[in-house]
CSV table of C-alpha atoms in Angstrom, one decimal:
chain,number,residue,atom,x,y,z
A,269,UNK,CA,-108.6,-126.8,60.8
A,270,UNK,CA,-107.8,-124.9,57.5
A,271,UNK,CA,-110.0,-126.1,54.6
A,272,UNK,CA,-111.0,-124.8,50.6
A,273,UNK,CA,-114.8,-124.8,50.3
A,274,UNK,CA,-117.0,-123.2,47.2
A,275,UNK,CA,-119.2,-120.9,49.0
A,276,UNK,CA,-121.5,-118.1,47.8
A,277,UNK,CA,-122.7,-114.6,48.5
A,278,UNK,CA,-125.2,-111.9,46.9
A,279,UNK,CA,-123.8,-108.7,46.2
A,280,UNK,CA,-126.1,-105.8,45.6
A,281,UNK,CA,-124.2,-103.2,42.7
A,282,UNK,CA,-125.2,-100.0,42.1
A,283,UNK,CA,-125.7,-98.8,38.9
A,284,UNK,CA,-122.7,-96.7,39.3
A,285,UNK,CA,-120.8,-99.4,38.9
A,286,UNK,CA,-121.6,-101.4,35.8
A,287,UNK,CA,-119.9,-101.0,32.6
A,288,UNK,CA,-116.6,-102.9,31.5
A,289,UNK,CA,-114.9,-103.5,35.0
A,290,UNK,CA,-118.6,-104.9,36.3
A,291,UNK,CA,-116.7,-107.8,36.8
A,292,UNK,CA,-113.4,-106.8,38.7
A,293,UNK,CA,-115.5,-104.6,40.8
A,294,UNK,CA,-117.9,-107.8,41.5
A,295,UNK,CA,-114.7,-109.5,43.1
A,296,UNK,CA,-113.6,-106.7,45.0
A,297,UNK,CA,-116.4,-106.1,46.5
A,298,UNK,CA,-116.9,-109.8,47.0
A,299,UNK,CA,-113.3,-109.6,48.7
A,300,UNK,CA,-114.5,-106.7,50.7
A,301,UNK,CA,-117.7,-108.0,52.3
A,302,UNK,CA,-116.7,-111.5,52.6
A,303,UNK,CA,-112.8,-111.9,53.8
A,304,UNK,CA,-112.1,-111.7,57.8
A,305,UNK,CA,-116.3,-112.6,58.3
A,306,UNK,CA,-117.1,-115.4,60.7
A,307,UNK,CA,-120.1,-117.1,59.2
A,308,UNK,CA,-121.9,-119.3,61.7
A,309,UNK,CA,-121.5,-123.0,60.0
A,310,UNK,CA,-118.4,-122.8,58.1
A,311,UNK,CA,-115.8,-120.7,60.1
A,312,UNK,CA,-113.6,-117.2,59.6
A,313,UNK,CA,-113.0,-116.3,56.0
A,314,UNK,CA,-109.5,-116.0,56.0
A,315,UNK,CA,-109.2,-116.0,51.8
A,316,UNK,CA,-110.8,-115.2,48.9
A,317,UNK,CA,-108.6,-117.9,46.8
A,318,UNK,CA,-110.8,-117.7,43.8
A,319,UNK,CA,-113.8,-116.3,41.6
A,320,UNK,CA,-114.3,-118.4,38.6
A,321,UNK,CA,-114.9,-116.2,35.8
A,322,UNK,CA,-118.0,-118.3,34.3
A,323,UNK,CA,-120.2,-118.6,37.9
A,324,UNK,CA,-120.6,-114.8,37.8
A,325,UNK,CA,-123.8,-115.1,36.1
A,326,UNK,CA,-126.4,-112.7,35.4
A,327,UNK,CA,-127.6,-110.3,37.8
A,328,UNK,CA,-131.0,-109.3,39.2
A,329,UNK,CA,-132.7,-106.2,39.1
A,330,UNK,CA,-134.0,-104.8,42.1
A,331,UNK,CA,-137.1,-103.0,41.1
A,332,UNK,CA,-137.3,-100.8,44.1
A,333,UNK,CA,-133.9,-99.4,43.6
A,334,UNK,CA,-132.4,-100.4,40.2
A,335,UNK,CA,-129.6,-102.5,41.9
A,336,UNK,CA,-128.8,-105.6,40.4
A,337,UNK,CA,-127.8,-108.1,42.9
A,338,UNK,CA,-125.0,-111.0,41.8
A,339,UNK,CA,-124.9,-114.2,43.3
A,340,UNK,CA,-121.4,-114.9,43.2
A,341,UNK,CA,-119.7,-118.1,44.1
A,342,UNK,CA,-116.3,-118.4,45.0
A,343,UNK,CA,-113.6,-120.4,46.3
A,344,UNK,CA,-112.7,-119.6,50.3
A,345,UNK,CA,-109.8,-120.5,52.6
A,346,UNK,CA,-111.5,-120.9,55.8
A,347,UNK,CA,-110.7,-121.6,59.5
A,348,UNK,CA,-113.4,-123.4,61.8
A,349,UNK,CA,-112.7,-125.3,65.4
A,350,UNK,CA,-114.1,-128.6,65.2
A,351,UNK,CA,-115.1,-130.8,68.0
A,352,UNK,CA,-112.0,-133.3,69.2
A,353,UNK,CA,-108.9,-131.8,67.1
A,354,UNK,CA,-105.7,-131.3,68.2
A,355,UNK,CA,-104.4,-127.9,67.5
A,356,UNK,CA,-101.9,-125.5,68.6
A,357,UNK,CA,-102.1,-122.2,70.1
A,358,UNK,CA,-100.8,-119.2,71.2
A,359,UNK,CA,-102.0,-118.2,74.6
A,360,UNK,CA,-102.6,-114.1,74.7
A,361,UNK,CA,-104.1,-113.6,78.3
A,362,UNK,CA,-104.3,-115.6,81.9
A,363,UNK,CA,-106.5,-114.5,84.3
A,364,UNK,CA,-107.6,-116.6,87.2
A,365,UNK,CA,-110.2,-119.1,85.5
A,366,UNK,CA,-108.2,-120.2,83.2
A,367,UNK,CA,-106.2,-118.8,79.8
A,368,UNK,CA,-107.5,-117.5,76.4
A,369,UNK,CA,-105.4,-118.9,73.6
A,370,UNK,CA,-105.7,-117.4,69.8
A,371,UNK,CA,-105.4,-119.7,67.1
A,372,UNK,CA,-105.2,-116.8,64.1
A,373,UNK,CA,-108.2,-114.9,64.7
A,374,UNK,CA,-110.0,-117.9,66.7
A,375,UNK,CA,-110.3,-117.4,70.7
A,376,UNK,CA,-109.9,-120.6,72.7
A,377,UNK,CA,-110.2,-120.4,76.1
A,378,UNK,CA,-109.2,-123.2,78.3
A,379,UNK,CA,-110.4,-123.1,81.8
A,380,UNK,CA,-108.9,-124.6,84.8
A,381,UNK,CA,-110.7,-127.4,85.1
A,382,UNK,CA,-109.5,-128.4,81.6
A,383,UNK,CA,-106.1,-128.4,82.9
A,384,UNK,CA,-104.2,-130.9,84.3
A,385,UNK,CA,-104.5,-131.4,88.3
A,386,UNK,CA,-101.0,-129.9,89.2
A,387,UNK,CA,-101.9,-127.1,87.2
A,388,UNK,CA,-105.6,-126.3,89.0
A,389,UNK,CA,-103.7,-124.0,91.9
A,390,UNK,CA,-101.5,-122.8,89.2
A,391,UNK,CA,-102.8,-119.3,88.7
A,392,UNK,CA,-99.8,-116.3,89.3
A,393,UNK,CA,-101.2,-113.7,89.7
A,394,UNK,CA,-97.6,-111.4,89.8
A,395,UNK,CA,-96.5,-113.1,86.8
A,396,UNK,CA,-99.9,-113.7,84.9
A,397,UNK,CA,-99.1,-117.2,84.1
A,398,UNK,CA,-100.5,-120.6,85.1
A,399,UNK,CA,-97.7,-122.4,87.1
A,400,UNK,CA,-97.4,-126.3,87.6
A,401,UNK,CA,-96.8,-127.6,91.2
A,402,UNK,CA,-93.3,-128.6,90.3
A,403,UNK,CA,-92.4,-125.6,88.7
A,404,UNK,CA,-91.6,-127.2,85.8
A,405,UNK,CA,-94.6,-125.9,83.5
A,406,UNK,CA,-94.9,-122.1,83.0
A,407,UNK,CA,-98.0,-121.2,80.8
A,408,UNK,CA,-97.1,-117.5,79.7
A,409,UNK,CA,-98.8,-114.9,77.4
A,410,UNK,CA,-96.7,-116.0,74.3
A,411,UNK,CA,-96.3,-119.2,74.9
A,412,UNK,CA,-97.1,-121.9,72.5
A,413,UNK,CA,-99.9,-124.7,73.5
A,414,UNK,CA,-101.1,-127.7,72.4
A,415,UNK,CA,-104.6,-128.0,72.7
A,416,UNK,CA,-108.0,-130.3,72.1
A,417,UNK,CA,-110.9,-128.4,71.6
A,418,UNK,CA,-114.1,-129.8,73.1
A,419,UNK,CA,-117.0,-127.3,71.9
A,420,UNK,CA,-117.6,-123.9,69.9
A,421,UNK,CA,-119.7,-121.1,70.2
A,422,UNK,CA,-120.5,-118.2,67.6
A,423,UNK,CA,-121.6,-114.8,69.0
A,424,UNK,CA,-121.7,-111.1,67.4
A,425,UNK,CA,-119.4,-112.5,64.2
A,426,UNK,CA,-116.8,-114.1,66.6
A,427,UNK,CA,-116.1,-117.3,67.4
A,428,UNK,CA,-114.8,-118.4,70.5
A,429,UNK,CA,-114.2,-122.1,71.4
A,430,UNK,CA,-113.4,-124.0,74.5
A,431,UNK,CA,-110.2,-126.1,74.8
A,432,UNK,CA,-108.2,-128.6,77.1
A,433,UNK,CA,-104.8,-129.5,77.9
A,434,UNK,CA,-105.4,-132.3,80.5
A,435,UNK,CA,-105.2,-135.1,78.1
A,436,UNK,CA,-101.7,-136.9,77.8
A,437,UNK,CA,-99.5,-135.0,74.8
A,438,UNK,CA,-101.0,-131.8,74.9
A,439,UNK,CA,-100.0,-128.9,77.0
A,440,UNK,CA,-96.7,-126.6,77.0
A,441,UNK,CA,-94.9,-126.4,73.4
A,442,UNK,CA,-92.6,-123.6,73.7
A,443,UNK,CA,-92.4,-120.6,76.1
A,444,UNK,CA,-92.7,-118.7,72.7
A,445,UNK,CA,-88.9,-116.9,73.2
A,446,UNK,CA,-87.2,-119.0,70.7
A,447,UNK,CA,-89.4,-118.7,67.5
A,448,UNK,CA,-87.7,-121.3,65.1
A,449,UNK,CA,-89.1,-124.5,63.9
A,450,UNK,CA,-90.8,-126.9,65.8
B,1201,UNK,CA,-121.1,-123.8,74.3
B,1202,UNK,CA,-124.8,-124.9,72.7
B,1203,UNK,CA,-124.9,-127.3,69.7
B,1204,UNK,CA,-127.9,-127.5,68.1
B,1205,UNK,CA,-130.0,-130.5,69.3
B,1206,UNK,CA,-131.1,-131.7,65.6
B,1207,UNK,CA,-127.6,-131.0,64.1
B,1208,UNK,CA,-125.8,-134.3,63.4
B,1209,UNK,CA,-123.2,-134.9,66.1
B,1210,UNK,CA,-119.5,-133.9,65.2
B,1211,UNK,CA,-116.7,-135.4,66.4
B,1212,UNK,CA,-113.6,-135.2,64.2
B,1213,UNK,CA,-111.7,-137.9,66.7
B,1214,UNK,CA,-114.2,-140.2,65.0
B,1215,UNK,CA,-113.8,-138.5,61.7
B,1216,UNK,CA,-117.5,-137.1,61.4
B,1217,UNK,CA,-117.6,-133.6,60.3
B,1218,UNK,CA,-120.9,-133.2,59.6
B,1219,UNK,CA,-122.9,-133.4,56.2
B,1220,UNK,CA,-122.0,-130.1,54.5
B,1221,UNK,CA,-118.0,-130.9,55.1
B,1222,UNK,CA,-118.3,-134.0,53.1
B,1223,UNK,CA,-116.5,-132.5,49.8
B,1224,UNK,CA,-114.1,-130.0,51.6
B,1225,UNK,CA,-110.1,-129.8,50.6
B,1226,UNK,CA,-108.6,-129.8,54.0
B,1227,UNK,CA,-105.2,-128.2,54.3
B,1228,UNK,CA,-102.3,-128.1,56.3
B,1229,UNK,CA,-100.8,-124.9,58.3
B,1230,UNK,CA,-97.8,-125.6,55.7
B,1231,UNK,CA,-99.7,-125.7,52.6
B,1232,UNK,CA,-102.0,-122.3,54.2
B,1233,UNK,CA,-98.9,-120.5,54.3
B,1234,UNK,CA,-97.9,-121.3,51.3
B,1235,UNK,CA,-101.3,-120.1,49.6
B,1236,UNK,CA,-101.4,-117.0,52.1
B,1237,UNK,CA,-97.5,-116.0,50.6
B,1238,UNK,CA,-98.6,-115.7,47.3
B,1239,UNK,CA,-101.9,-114.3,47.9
B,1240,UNK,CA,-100.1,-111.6,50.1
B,1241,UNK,CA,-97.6,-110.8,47.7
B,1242,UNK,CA,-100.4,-110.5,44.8
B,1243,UNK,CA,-102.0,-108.1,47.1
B,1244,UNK,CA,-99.0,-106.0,47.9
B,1245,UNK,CA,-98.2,-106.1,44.3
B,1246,UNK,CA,-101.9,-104.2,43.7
B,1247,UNK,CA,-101.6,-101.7,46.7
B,1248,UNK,CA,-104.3,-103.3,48.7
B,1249,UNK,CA,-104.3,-103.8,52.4
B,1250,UNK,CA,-104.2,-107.2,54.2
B,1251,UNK,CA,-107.1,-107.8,56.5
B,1252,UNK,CA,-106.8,-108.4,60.0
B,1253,UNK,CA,-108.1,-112.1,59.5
B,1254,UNK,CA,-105.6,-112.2,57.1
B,1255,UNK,CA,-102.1,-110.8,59.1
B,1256,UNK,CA,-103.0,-112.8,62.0
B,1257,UNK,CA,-103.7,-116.5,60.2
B,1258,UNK,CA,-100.3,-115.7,58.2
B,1259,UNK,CA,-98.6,-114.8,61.6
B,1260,UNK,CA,-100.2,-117.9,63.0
B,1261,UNK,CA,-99.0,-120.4,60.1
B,1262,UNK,CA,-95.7,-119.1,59.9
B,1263,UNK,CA,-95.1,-119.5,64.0
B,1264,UNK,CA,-96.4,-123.3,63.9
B,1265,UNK,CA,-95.3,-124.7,60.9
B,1266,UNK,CA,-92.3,-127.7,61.6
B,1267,UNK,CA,-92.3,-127.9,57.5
B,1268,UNK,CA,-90.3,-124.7,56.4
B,1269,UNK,CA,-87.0,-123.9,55.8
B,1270,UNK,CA,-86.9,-119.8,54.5
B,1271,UNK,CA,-83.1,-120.6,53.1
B,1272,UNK,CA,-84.8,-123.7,51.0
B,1273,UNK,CA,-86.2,-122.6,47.1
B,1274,UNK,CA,-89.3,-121.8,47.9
B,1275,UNK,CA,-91.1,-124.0,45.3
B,1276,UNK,CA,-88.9,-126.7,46.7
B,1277,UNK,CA,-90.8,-126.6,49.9
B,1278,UNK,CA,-94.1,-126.4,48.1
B,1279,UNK,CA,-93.1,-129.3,45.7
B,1280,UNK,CA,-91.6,-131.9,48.9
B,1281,UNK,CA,-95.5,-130.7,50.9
B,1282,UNK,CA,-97.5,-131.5,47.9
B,1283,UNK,CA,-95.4,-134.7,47.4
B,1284,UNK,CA,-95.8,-135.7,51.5
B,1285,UNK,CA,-99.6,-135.0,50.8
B,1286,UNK,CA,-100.1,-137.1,47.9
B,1287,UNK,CA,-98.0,-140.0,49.9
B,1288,UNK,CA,-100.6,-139.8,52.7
B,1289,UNK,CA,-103.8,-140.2,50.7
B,1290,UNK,CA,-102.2,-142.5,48.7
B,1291,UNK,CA,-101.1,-144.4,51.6
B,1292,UNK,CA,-103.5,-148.0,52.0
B,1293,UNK,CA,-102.9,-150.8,54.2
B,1294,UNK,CA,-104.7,-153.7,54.0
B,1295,UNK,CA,-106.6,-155.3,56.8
B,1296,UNK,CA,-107.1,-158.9,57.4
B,1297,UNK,CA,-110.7,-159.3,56.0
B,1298,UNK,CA,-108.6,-158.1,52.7
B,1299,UNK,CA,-110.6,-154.3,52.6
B,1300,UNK,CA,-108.2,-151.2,52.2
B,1301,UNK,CA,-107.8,-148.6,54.7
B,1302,UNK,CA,-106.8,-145.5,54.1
B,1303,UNK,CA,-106.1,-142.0,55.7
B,1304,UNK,CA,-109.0,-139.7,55.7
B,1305,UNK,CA,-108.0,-136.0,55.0
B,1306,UNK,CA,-108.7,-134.7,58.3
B,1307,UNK,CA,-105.8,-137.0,59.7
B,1308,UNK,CA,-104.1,-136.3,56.7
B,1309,UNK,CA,-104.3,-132.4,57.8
B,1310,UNK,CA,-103.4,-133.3,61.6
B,1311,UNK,CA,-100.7,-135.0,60.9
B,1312,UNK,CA,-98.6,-132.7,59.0
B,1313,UNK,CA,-99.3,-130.1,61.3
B,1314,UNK,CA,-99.3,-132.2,64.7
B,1315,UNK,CA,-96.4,-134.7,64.0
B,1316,UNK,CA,-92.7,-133.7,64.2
B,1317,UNK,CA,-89.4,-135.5,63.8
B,1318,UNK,CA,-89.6,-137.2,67.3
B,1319,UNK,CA,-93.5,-138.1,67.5
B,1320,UNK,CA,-93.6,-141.8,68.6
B,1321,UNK,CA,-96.8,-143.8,67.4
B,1322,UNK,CA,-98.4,-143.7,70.9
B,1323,UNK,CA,-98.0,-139.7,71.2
B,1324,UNK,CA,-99.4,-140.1,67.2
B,1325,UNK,CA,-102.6,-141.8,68.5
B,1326,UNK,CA,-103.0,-139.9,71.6
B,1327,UNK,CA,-103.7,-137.0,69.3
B,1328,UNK,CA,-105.3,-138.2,66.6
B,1329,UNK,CA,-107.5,-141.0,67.7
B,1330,UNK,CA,-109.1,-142.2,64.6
B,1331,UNK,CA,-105.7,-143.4,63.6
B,1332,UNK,CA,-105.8,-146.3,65.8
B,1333,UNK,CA,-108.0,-148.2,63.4
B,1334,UNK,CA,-104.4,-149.0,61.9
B,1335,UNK,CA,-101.9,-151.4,63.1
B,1336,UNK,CA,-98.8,-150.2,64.6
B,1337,UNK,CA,-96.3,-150.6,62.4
B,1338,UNK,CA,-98.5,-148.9,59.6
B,1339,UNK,CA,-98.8,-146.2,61.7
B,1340,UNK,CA,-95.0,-146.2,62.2
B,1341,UNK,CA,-94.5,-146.2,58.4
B,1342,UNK,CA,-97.0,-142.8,58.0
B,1343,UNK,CA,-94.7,-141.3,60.8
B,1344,UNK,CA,-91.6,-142.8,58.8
B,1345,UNK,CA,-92.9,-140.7,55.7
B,1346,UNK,CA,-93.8,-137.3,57.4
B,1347,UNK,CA,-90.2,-137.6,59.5
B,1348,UNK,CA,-88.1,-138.0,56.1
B,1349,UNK,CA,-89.8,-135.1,54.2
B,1350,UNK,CA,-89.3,-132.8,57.7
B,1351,UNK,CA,-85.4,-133.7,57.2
B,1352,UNK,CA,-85.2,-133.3,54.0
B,1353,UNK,CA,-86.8,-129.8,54.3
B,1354,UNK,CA,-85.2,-128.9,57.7
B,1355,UNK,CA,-81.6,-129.8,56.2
C-alpha cells in the first residue's frame, strides 16, 4: 500500500557546504540519501514529496570534525507490503517453486503451495510459466496478478514478501500483451 | 518470514496496521501517479535523474491503474479522484444500534485500486474482508460510487 508519512533523517554537512544555499543543499542531499531506501518499519522510499522550510532547524556541531549534522524532517511517499492486502503484480520470473512477482520495487514471491490445486503440477519448464490443468490459466513473465500477501521480510535494504493466489478472486489479470485499462 | 514476537500483530484484513500507522495518509495507485507525474516532470524540468525506486513505482502505477484516461484534461482526472476519495470517507451508514460506520482508509485505498466497473459485492468482500462489517446493499452503493466515476473518467 502507497501512503504519505512525516519521517526524519540526520544529515551530516560539511563545512564546504554552508553559506546561502545551506538549505537547498540540505534537501538534496536529503533526496539523495533517503529516496529508493528500504527502511525496515516503514517500507521503500519511493518520494521525497516535501521539506517544510521551518522543521530544518538548527544544526549540530560535530566537535571531532566540524560537521554540523541536521535533523531534517520531511514528508515521504512510501511503499510497504502489509499482512492480508490485496494487491496486484507483475510476475518477472517462474522457476519451479513457484513465481516472483514485482510490485514496483517490492519482490513477492508466491510459491506453489500458495497456488491453487490445479496449478500445483503447473510448472513449464519450455515455456517458463505456471500452467493450470485445464489449460485455461497461463502465469507468464509479464503477466498481471492478483495477489494476497501473507508475510514480509527485510534483508540487505530489500524487501521481499510472500504472496498467494489460492483464495477465490485473486489469480490471472492479464497475460500483460494488451496494456490498456483494467 | 519472522515477525517480531513483541510487535503488535498486523493484519490489514482486520484493519490493524500497527501503532506507528495510526496517522498515515494512505493513497491510491491513481492518486501515486498523479503525485509521481508532477514530481517527475519537476525533476526533468531541473536536469536531475529519476531513481530506480522511482521509474519502477511510476511504471507500476501507470500499468494498474483502472482510473486514467491520457486523452481526459489531466486535472480533470485528478479533480473526479479527489472527489471519489472524499465520497468514500465521507460515506456513513448507520447500523441498527444507531452508531455510524464508516470506511477506514485502508479500504478506502483498496478499493480504488482493487474495484473495477464489473466487481460484484461478493468479489468486493472476498478481497477486502473488513468490508463485510457493512450490509449489502451499502456495500453495493460504495461499488455504485467507484463504478460511476470509472465511466465517467473512462468515457
Amino acid at each position: 500500500m502507497f501512503y504519505v508519512k512525516t519521517l526524519s533523517h540526520e544529515i551530516v554537512l560539511e563545512p564546504v557546504h554552508f553559506g546561502q544555499k545551506l538549505r537547498a543543499t540540505l534537501v538534496r542531499l536529503l533526496k539523495e540519501q533517503v529516496e529508493g531506501l528500504a527502511l525496515a518499519n516503514y517500507g521503500y522510499v519511493v518520494n521525497v514529496i516535501e521539506v517544510p522550510e521551518d522543521q530544518i532547524k538548527s544544526g549540530v556541531i560535530e566537535y571531532d570534525t566540524g560537521s554540523v549534522i541536521f535533523t531534517v524532517q520531511y514528508t515521504a511517499l512510501l511503499l510497504r507490503p502489509f499482512i492480508h492486502e490485496v494487491l496486484d503484480a507483475v510476475v518477472s520470473q517462474c522457476n519451479p517453486l513457484g513465481f516472483f512477482a514485482f510490485v514496483g520495487p517490492l519482490r513477492i514471491f508466491v510459491s506453489k503451495h500458495s497456488m491453487p490445486e490445479d496449478m500445483f503440477n503447473g510448472f513449464d519448464g519450455e515455456k517458463d510459466a505456471w500452467i493450470s490443468d485445464d489449460k485455461e490459466v497461463v502465469i507468464a513473465s509479464g503477466s498481471g496478478v492478483r495477489l494476497k500477501i501473507k508475510g514480509r521480510t527485510v534483508e540487505q535494504g530489500n524487501i521481499t514478501a510472500i504472496g498467494t493466489i489460492k483464495d477465490n478472486y485473486l489469480g490471472l489479470i492479464d497475460d500483460g500483451e494488451a496494456q490498456g485499462p483494467v | 518470514m519472522v515477525e517480531d514476537a513483541t510487535a503488535p500483530i498486523e493484519n490489514v484484513a482486520e484493519l490493524q496496521l500497527g501503532k506507528e500507522f495510526q496517522d498515515i495518509h494512505i493513497l491510491s495507485n491513481a492518486q501515486v501517479a498523479v503525485i509521481l507525474q508532477a514530481s517527475a516532470g519537476y525533476a526533468v524540468s531541473r536536469d536531475e535523474e529519476l531513481n530506480d525506486v522511482y521509474r519502477k513505482v511510476q511504471r507500476y502505477v501507470n500499468r494498474f491503474t483502472s482510473m486514467t484516461n491520457p486523452e481526459k484534461e489531466h486535472q480533470e482526472v485528478v479533480d473526479e479522484l479527489d472527489n471519489l476519495q472524499d465520497a468514500l470517507t465521507a460515506f456513513r451508514k448507520e447500523t441498527e444500534d444507531g452508531d455510524e460506520q464508516e470506511l477506514h482508509p485502508a479500504e478506502v485505498a483498496a478499493l480504488m485500486n482493487l474495484v473495477a466497473t464489473d466487481t460484484m459485492v461478493e468479489e468486493a468482500v472476498a478481497l477486502i474482508p473488513s468490508l463485510s462489517r457493512f450490509p449489502e446493499a451499502a456495500i453495493d452503493e460504495i461499488l455504485d460510487i467507484i463504478r460511476s466515476t470509472i465511466i465517467r473518467i473512462v468515457s
